[in-house]
Structure formats: structure tokens, C-alpha cells
Protein backbone atom coordinates (compact mmCIF):
# COMPACT_ATOMS: atom_id res chain seq x y z
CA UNK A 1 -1.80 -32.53 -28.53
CA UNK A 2 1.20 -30.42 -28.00
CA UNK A 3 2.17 -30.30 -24.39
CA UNK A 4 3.28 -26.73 -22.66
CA UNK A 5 5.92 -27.11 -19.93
CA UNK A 6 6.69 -23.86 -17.69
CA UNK A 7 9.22 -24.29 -14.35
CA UNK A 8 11.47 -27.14 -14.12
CA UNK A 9 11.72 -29.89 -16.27
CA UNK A 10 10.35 -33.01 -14.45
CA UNK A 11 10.42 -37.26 -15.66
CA UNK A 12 6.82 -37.20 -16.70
CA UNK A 13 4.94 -40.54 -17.67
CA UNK A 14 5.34 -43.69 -18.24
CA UNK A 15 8.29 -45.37 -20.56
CA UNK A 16 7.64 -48.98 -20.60
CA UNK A 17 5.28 -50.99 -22.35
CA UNK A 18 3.86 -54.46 -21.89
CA UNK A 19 2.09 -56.65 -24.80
CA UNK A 20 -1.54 -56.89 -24.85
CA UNK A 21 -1.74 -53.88 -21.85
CA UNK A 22 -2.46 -49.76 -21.80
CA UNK A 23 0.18 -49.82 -19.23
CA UNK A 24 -1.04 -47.06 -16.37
CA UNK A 25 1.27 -47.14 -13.83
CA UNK A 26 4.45 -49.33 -12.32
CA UNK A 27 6.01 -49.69 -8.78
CA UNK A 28 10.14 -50.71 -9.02
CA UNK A 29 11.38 -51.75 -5.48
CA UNK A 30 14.62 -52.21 -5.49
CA UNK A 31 16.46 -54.05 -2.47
CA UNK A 32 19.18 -57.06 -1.32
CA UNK A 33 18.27 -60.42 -1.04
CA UNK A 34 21.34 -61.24 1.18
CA UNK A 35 21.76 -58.80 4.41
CA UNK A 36 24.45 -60.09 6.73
CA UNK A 37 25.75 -57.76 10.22
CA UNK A 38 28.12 -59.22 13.16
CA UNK A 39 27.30 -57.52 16.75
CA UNK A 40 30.06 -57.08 19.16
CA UNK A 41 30.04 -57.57 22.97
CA UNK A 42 28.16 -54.62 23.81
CA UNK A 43 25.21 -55.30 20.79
CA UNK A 44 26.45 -52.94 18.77
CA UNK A 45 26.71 -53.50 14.73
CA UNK A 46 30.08 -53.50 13.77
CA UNK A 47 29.89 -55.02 10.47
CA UNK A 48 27.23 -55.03 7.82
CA UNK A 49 27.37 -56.39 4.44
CA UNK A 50 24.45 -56.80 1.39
CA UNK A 51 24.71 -58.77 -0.87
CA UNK A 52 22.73 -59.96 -4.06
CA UNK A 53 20.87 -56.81 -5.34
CA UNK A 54 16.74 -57.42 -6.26
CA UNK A 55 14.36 -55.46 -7.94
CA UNK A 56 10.51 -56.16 -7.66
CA UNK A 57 8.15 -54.34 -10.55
CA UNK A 58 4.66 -54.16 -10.31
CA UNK A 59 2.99 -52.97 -13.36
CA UNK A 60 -0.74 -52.00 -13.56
CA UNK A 61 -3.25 -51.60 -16.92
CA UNK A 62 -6.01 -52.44 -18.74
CA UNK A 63 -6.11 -55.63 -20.65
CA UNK A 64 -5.98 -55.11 -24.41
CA UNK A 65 -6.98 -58.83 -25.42
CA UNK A 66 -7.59 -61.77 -23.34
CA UNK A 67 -3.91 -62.89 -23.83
CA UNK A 68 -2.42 -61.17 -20.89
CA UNK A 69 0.81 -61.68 -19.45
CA UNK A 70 1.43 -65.35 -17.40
CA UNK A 71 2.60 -66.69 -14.29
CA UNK A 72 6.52 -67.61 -15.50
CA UNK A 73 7.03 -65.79 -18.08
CA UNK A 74 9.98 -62.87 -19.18
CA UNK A 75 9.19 -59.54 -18.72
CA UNK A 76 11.01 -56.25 -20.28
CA UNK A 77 10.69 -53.21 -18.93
CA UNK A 78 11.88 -49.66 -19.33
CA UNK A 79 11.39 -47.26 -16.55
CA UNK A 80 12.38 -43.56 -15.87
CA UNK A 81 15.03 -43.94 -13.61
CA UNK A 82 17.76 -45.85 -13.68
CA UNK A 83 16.67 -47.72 -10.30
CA UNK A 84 16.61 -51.16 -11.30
CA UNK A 85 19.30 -53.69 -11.68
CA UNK A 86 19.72 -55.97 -14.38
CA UNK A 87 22.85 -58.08 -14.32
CA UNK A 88 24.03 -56.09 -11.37
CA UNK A 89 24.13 -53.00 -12.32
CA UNK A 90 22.17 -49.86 -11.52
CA UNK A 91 20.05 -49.33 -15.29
CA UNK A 92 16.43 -48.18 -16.59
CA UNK A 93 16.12 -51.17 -18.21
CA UNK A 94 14.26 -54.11 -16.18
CA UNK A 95 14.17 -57.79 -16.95
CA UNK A 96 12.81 -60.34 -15.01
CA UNK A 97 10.28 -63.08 -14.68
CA UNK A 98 7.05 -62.86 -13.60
CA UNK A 99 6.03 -64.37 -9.97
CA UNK A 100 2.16 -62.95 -9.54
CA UNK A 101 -0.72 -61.83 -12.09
CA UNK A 102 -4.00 -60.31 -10.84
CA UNK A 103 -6.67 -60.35 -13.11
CA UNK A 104 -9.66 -57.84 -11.85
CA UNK A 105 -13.12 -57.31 -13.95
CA UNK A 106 -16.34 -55.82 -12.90
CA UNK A 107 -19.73 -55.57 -15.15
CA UNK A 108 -19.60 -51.92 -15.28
CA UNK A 109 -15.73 -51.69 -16.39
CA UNK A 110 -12.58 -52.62 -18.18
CA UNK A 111 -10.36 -55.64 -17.33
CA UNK A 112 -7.80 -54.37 -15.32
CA UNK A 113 -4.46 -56.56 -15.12
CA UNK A 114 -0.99 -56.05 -12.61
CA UNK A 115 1.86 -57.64 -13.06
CA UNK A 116 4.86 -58.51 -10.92
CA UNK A 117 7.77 -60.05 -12.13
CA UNK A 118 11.53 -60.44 -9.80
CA UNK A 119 14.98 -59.85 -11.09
CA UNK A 120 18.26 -60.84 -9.03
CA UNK A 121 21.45 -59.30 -10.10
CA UNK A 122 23.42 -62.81 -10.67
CA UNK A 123 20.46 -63.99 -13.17
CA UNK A 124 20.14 -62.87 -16.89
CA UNK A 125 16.61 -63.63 -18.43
């Protein structure tokens, strides 16, 4: 099916893919680890420094196979923006490992699987 755009041109869709999932959405939160501020005599912040940049990913599908994704593993990720940071730098490309797996079936629908997986800027998986 060719697609018909009219106005501005907008990211659309997902990018990444995950093995053994029909990926249908993800959720990159990107943030520091290390957050450090001094407060002067009056309480005031006079200093404030971050440190040790983290992004969290939280992908969401339906399970292809009953091999999904596991606790510990590497994960690979490509999203639209360039909002997560691999090896310290700002990049679309995430890699990480993963810290959480929900597994979610019901008798009257698909398997549904999400994902989360943590990279640090100082680590390369």
C-alpha cells in the first residue's frame, strides 16, 4: 500500500526491530545517573553538575514464538530520534541489556511481550 503524505513531513512509525516480536511501540527515557549541586549560605544552588548519561527503553509487541527476549540479555535498538546514548554520545542507535520482561496472555488474545533493557554511557554491550 502506497502511503499519501500532504502538510509537513513528520517521523512516522516505528524503526527498530526485536527477534521473535511485531514490535508496536517503544518508550526511550533518557536521563543522568549521577546529579550532584552545592547550596550556598542562603540555600540557593550555586553549582550543579550531571554526570553519567542513561537511557531506559521500553519496547512493547506481540510474541512471534515462545522464544522471547530474557532477563540479561543484549538488546539493539534503532529509534527515530537520535535521543539515546550509546557510548556517550547523543545517537538513534540503542544498546543495552535487558533488566525487566513482562509476559501478558489472555484466552481471547495474542501474547503480548515488553521489554526494558538500561544503557549507561561508560558501558559498551
Amino acid at each position: 500500500m502506497a502511503a499519501i503524505t500532504n502538510g509537513t513531513t513528520c517521523v512516522y512509525g516505528i524503526s527498530g526491530t526485536v527477534s521473535n516480536l511485531f514490535v508496536q511501540s517503544y518508550s526511550l527515557s533518557s536521563s543522568f545517573n549521577a546529579e550532584s549541586m552545592v547550596i550556598n549560605e542562603a540555600g540557593l544552588t550555586v553549582t550543579h553538575r550531571l554526570d553519567d548519561r542513561k537511557s531506559e527503553i521500553t519496547i512493547e509487541g506481540i510474541a512471534k514464538t515462545s522464544s522471547i527476549p530474557v532477563l540479561g540479555a543484549t538488546l539493539s535498538f534503532t529509534v527515530n530520534t537520535a535521543s539515546a546514548y550509546p557510548a556517550g554520545s547523543a545517537s538513534a542507535s540503542f544498546s543495552g541489556v535487558i533488566t525487566k520482561v513482562d509476559d501478558k496472555g489472555s484466552s481471547q488474545g495474542f501474547t503480548s511481550v515488553s521489554v526494558t533493557a538500561v544503557d549507561f554511557e561508560g558501558i559498551t554491550y
